[in-house]
Coordinates of C-alpha atoms in Angstrom, one line a residue:
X1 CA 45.4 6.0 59.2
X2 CA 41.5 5.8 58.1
X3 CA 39.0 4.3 60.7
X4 CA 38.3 1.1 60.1
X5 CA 34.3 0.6 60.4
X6 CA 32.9 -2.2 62.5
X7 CA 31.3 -5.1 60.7
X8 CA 27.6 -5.0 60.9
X9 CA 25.8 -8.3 60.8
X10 CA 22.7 -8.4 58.7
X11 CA 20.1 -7.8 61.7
X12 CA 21.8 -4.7 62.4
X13 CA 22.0 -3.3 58.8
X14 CA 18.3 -3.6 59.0
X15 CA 17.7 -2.0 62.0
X16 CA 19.9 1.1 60.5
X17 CA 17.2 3.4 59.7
X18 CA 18.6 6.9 61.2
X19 CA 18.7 9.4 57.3
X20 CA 22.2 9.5 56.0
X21 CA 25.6 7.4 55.3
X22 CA 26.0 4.1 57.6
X23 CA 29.2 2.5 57.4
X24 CA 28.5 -1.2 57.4
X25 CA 32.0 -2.2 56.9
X26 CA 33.7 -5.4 55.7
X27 CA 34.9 -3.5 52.4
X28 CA 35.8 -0.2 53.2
X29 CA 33.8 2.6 52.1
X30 CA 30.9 0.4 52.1
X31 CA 27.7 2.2 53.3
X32 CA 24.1 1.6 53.5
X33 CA 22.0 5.6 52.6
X34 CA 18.9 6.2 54.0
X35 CA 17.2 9.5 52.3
X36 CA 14.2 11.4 53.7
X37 CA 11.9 9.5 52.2
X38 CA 13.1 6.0 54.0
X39 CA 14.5 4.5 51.1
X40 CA 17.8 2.2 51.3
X41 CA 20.6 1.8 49.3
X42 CA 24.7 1.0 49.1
X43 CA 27.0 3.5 48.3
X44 CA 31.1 2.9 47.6
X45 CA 32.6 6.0 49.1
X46 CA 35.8 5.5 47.6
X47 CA 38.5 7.1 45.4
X48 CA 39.1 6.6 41.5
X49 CA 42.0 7.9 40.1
X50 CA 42.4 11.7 41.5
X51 CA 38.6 11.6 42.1
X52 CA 36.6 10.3 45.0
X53 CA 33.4 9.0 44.1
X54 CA 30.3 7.6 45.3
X55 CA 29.0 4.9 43.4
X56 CA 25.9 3.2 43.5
X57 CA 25.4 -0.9 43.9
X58 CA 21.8 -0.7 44.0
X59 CA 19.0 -0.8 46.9
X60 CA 18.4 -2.9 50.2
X61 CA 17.0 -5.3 50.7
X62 CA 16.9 -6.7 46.7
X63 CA 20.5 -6.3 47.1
X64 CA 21.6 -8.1 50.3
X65 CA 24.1 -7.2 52.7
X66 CA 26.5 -10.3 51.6
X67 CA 25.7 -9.1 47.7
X68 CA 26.8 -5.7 48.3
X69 CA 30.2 -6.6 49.7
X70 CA 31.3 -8.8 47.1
X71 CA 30.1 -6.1 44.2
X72 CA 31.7 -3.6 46.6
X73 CA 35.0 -5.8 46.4
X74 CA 34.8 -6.5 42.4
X75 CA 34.2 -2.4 42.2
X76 CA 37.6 -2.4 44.1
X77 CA 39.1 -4.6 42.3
X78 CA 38.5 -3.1 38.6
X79 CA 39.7 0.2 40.0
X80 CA 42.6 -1.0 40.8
X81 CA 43.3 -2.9 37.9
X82 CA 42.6 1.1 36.0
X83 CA 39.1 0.6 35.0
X84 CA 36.5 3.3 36.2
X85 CA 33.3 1.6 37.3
X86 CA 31.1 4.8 36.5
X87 CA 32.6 5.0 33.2
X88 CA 32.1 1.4 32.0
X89 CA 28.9 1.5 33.4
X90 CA 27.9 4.5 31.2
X91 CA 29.7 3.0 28.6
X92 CA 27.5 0.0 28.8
X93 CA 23.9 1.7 29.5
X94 CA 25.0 3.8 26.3
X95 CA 25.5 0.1 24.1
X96 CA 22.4 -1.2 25.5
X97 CA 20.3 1.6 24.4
X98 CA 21.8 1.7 21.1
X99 CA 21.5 -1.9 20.8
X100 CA 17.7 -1.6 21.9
X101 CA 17.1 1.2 19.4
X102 CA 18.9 -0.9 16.5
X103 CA 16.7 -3.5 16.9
X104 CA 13.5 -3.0 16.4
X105 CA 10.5 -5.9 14.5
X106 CA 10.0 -6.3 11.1
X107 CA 6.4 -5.0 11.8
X108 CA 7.9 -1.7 13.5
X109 CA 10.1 -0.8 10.5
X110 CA 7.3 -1.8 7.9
X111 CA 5.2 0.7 9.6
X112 CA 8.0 3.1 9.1
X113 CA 7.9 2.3 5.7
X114 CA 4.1 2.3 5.8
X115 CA 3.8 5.9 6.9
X116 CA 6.4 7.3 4.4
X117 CA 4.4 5.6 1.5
X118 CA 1.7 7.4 3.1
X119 CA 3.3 10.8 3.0
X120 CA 4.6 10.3 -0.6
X121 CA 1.5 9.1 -2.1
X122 CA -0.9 10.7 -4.2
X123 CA -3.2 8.3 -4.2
X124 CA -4.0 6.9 -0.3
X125 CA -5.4 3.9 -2.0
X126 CA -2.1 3.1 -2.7
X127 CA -0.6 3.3 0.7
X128 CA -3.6 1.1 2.1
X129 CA -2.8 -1.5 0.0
X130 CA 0.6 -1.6 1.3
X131 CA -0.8 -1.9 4.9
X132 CA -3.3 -4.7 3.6
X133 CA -1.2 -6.5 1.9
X134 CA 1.7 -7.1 4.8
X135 CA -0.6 -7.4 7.6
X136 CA -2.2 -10.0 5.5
X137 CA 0.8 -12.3 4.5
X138 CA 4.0 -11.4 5.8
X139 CA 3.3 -9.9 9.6
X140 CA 2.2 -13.5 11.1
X141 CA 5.3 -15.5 9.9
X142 CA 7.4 -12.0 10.4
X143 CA 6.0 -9.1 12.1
X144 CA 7.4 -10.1 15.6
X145 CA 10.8 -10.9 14.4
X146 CA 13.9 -8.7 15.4
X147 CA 14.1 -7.3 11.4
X148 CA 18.0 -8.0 11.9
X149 CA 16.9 -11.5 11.9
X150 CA 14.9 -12.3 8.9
X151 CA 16.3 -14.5 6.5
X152 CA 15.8 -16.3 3.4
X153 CA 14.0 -19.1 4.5
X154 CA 11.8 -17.2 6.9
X155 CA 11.2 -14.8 3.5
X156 CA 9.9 -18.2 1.5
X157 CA 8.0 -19.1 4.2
X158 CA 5.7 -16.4 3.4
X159 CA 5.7 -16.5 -0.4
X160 CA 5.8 -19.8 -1.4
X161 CA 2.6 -21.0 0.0
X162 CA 0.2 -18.9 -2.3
X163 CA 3.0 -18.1 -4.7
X164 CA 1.2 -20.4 -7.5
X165 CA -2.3 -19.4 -6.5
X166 CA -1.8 -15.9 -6.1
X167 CA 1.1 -14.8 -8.0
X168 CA 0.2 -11.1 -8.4
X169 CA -0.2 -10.7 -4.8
X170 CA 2.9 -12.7 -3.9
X171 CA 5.1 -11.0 -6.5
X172 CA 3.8 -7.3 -4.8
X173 CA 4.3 -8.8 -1.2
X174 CA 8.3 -9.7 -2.2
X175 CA 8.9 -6.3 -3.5
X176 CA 7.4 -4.8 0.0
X177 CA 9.5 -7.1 2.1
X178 CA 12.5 -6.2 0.2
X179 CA 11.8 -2.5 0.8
X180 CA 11.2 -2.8 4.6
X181 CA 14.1 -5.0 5.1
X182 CA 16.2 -1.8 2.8
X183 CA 14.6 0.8 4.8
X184 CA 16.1 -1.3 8.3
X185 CA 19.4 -1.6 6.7
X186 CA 20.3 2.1 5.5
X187 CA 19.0 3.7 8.9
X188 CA 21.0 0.9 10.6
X189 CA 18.7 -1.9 12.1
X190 CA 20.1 -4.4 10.3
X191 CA 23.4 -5.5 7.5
X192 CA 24.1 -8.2 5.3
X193 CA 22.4 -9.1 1.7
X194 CA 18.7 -8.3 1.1
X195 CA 16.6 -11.9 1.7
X196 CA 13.5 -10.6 0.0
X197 CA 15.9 -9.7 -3.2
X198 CA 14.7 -11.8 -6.9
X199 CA 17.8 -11.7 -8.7
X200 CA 20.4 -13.9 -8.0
X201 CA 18.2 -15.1 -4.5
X202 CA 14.8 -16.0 -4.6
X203 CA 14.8 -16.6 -8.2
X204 CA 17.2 -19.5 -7.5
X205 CA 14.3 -20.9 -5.0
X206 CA 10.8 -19.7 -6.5
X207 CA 10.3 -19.9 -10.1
X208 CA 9.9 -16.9 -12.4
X209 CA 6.1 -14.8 -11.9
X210 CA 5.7 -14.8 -15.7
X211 CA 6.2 -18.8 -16.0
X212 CA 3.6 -19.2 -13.3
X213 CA 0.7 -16.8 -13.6
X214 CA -1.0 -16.8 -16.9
X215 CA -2.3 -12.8 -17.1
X216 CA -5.8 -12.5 -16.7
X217 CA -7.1 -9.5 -18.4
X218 CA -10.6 -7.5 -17.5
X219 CA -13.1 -9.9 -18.7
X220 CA -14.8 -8.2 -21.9
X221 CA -17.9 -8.2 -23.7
X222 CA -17.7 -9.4 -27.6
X223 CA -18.6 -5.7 -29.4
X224 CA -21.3 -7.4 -31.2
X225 CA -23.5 -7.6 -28.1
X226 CA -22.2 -4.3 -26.8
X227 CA -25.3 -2.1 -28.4
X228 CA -27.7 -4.8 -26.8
X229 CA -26.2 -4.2 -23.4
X230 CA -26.5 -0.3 -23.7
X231 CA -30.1 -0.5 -24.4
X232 CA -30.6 -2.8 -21.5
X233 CA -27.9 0.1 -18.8
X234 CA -30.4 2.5 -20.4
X235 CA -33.5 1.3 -18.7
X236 CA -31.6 1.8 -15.3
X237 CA -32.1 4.6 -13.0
X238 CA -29.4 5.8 -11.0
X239 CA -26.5 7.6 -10.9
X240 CA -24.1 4.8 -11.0
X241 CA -25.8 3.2 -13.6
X242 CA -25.6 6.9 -15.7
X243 CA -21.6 6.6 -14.7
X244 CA -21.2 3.0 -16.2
X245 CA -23.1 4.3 -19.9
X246 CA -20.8 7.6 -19.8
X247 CA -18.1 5.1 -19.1
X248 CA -18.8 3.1 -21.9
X249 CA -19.3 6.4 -24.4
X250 CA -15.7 7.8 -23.8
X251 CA -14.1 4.6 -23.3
X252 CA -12.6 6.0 -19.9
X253 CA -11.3 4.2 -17.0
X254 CA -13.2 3.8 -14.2
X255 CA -11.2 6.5 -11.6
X256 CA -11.3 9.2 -14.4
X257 CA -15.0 8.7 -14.3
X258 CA -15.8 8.6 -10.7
X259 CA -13.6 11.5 -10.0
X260 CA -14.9 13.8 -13.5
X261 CA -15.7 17.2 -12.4
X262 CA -18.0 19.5 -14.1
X263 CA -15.5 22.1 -14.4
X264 CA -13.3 19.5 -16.4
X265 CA -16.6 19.3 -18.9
X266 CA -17.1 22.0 -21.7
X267 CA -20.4 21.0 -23.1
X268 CA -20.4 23.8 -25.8
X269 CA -17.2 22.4 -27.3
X270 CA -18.0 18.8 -26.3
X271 CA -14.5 18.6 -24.9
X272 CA -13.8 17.2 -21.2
X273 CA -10.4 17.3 -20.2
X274 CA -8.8 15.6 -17.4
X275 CA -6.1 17.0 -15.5
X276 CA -2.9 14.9 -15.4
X277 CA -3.5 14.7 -12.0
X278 CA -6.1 12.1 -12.5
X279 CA -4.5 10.3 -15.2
X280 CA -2.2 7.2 -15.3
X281 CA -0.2 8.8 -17.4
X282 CA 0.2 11.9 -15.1
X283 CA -0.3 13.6 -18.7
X284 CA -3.6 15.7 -19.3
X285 CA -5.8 14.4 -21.6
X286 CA -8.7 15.3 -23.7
X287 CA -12.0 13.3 -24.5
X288 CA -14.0 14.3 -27.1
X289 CA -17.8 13.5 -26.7
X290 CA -20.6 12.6 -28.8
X291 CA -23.7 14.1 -28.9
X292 CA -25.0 11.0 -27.1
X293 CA -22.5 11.6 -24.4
X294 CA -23.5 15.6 -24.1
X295 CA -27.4 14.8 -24.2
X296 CA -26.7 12.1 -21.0
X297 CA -24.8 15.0 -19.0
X298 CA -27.0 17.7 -20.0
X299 CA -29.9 15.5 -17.9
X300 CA -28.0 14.9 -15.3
X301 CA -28.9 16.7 -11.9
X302 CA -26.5 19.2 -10.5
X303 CA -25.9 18.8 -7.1
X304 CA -25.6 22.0 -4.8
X305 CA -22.9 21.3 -2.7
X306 CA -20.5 18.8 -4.9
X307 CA -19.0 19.5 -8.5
X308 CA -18.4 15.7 -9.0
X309 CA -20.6 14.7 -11.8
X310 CA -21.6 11.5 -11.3
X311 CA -21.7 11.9 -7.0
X312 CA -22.2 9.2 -4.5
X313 CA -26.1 9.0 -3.0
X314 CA -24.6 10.4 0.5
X315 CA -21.9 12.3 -1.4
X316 CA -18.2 12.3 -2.4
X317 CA -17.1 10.2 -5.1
X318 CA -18.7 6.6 -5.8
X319 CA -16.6 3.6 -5.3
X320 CA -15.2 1.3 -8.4
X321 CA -17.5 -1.3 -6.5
X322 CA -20.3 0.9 -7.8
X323 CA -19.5 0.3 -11.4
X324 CA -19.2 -3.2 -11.0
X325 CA -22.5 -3.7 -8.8
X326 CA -24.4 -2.1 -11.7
X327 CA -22.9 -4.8 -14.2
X328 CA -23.9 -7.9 -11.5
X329 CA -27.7 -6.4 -11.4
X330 CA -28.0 -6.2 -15.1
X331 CA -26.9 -10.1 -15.4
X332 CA -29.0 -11.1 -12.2
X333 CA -31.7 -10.0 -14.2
X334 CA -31.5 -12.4 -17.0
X335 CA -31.4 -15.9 -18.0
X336 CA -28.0 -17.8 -17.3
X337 CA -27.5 -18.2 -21.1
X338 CA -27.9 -15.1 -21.9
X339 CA -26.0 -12.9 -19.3
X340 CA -22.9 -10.6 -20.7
X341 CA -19.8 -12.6 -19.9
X342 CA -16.2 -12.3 -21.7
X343 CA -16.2 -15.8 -23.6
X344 CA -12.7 -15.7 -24.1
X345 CA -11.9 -15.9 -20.3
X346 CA -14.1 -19.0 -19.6
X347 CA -17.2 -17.0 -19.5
X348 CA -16.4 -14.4 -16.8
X349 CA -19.1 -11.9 -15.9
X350 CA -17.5 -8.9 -17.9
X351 CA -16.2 -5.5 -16.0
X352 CA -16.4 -2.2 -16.7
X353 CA -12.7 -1.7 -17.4
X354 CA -13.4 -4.4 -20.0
X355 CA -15.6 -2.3 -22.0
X356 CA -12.2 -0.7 -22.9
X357 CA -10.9 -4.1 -24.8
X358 CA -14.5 -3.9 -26.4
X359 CA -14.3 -0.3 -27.8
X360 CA -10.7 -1.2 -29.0
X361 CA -11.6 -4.6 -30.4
X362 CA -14.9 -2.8 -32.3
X363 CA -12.1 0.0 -33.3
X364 CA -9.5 -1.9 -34.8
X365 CA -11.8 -4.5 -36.4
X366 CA -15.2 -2.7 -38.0
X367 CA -13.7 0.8 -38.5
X368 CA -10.8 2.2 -41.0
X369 CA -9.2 4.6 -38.0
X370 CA -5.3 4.7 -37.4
X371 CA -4.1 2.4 -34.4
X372 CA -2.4 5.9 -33.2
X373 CA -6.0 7.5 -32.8
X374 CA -7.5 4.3 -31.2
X375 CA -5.1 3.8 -28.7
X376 CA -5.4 7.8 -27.9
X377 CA -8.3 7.7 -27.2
X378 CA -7.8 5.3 -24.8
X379 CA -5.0 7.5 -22.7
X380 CA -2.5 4.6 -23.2
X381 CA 1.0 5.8 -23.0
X382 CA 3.3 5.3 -26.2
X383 CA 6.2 2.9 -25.5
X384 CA 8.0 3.7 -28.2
X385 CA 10.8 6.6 -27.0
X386 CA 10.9 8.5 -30.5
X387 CA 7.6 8.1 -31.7
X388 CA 6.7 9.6 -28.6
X389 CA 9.3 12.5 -29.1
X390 CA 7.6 12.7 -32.4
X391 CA 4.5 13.3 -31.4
X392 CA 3.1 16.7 -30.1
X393 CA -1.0 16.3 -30.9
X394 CA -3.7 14.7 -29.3
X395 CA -5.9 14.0 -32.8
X396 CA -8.6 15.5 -31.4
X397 CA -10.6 15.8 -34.6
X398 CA -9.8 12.3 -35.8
X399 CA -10.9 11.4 -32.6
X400 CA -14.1 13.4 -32.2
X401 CA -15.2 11.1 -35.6
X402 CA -14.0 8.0 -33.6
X403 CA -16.4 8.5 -30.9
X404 CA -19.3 9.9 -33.1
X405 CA -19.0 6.4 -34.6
X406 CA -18.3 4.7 -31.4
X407 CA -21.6 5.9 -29.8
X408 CA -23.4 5.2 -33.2
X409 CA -22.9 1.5 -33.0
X410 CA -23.7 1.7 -29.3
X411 CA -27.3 3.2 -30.4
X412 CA -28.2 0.6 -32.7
X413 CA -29.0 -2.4 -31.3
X414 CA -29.9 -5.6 -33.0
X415 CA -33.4 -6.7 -33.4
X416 CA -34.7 -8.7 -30.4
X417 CA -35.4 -12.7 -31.2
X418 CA -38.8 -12.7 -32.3
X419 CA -40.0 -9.2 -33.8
X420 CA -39.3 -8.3 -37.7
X421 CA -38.3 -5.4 -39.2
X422 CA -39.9 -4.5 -42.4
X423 CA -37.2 -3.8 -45.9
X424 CA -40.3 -1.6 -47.1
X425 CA -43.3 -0.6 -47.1
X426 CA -46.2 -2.1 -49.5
X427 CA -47.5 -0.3 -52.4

């Protein structure tokens, strides 16, 4: 018959201080451990199943003397019942941590999200904007919910404040909820319907982007005052200002400019050809240029250490801020009346993307080229499927005219207010 231990008051379990097993008793098995270091805890010495086992109930003196002989008896009482306390308490540290990695904020999966936009990107510009974007709108209403948790309502919360306003932004913001909420369901933090989804969901509750926002295209300059503003760019000095007129000549975009190379440019064949890399189109693309155009990068300084052509003053490539900044100086410098806005769009200070709407407006309108040459030499991609299988050149020639003309018209600008230009000369 097992020794039955004597039952220790509470003064004498703290006065048990001697390293090892004390039987306390009151439940048997029940002992207070003391190790090396001092430290105090219960043990159940006792037998589950063919096994005997020690199991833990936690340290003296958070867990009291009374405490420990009542978790002792419930330990007793599962084991006999067939239920092994180690086991279920594995079983249950194991679904804790699993519930703890499952759920996780909508903030830590967006940066998740985040970071593999980041890897995948070729441009980081992109991937910023991302960042910006949900740090900006959706992270104070969501970023410290559980992500299992959002819902529809918590998803309008966040969009239908500034959807009118800012429509764009809003419509971009939706379609990065929806992916973060996507990325927490396939890897498991979350199930159920997407709450950031348009079709049959927020379309119900927000109305349609397109019925809302009235598109706002890059504010352009009329082509009749477009030779009037080249003579004015010029009179600049600068590099960014040189950018802006070579800009203008090829009828680039802004990134393709910022980013041209010098071993992109063959000034013999007055040819520069951007890798598809650099295009929109991720097609290469080839820009004829006009004597005007060769003459401006033929007295541009080479700098030692950089092949960009139009460089940054402390190097690398110039921002699209750059560009613009040029544009604001120029109308700073003149007479409210008179400064180069786009009066189609309620007299907005034209940009230099808009100078693209000007070249294809001057195009289409004063010369007898074919739409398919104009709009190559803008880059833009063809939308219809067979044409496009149809067609294998770039028109170079046809286009090498175009531009010849373009930078013509750019050359000639109209007599100022004021002076008089003789028909002829007297006899």
């Amino acid at each position: 018959m097992p020794k039955i231990a004597k039952e220790l008051s509470a003064t004498e379990v703290r006065r048990l201080t001697g390293t090892g097993f004390h039987a306390v008793g009151g439940v048997s098995g029940l002992h207070l451990t003391v190790s090396n270091t001092g430290a105090r805890s219960w043990i159940l010495r006792t037998k589950v199943g063919s096994l005997r086992r020690d199991i833990g109930l936690g340290g003296f003196p958070d867990v009291t003397l009374a405490m420990a002989r009542e978790i002792a008896r419930e330990t007793k009482a599962k084991i006999k019942a067939g239920i092994d306390p180690i086991a279920e308490r594995k079983e249950n540290r194991s679904r804790l941590l699993a519930q703890q990695i499952k759920e996780i904020t909508f903030e830590q999966a967006a940066t998740k999200v985040i970071a593999k936009k980041q890897a995948e990107a070729k441009n980081p510009k992109h991937a910023q904007q991302w960042e910006n974007t949900l740090k900006t709108y959706a992270f104070p209403t969501l970023g410290k919910m559980a992500v299992k948790d959002v819902e529809i309502s918590h998803v309008i919360k966040v969009l239908e404040p500034q959807w009118h306003t800012k429509t764009e932004t809003m419509t971009r913001v939706r379609q990065r909820i929806e992916a973060v909420i996507a990325w927490a369901t396939v890897n498991g933090h979350r199930s159920g319907d997407n709450p950031a989804r348009w079709k049959g969901n927020l379309d119900a509750v927000l109305p349609a982007p397109a019925k809302v926002a009235k598109t706002q295209n890059h504010a352009a300059l009329p082509y009749s005052r477009a030779a009037e503003f080249m003579e004015i760019l010029r009179k600049r000095d600068g590099m960014a200002a040189k950018a802006l007129e070579f800009a203008i000549l090829t009828a680039a975009r802004s990134g393709e400019i910022r980013g041209a190379s010098w071993d992109e440019i063959d000034l013999s064949a007055k040819v520069w050809t951007i890798p598809a890399s650099r295009m929109k189109a991720k097609r290469e693309h080839r820009v004829p240029l006009s004597h005007a155009a060769v003459t401006m990068l033929e007295a541009l300084p080479r700098i030692d250490d950089s092949s960009l052509v139009f460089p940054a003053p402390r190097g690398g490539q110039m921002s699209d801020a750059t560009l613009a900044a040029v544009i604001k100086r120029i109308n700073a410098d003149m007479p409210e009346d008179q400064q180069y806005t786009d009066p189609k769009q309620d007299n907005r200070a034209i940009t230099q993307h808009g100078f693209r709407s000007t070249f294809r407006d001057w195009a289409g309108e004063c010369t007898a080229y074919p739409g398919e040459a104009i709009e190559q030499a803008l880059a833009h991609t063809i939308r219809n499927a067979a044409e496009a299988a149809y067609r294998r050149g770039d028109m170079l020639d046809k286009r090498q005219r175009l531009m010849a003309d373009w930078a013509d018209y750019l050359g000639n600008a109209a007599p100022k207010i004021g002076t008089v230009t003789p028909i002829r000369k007297e006899a």
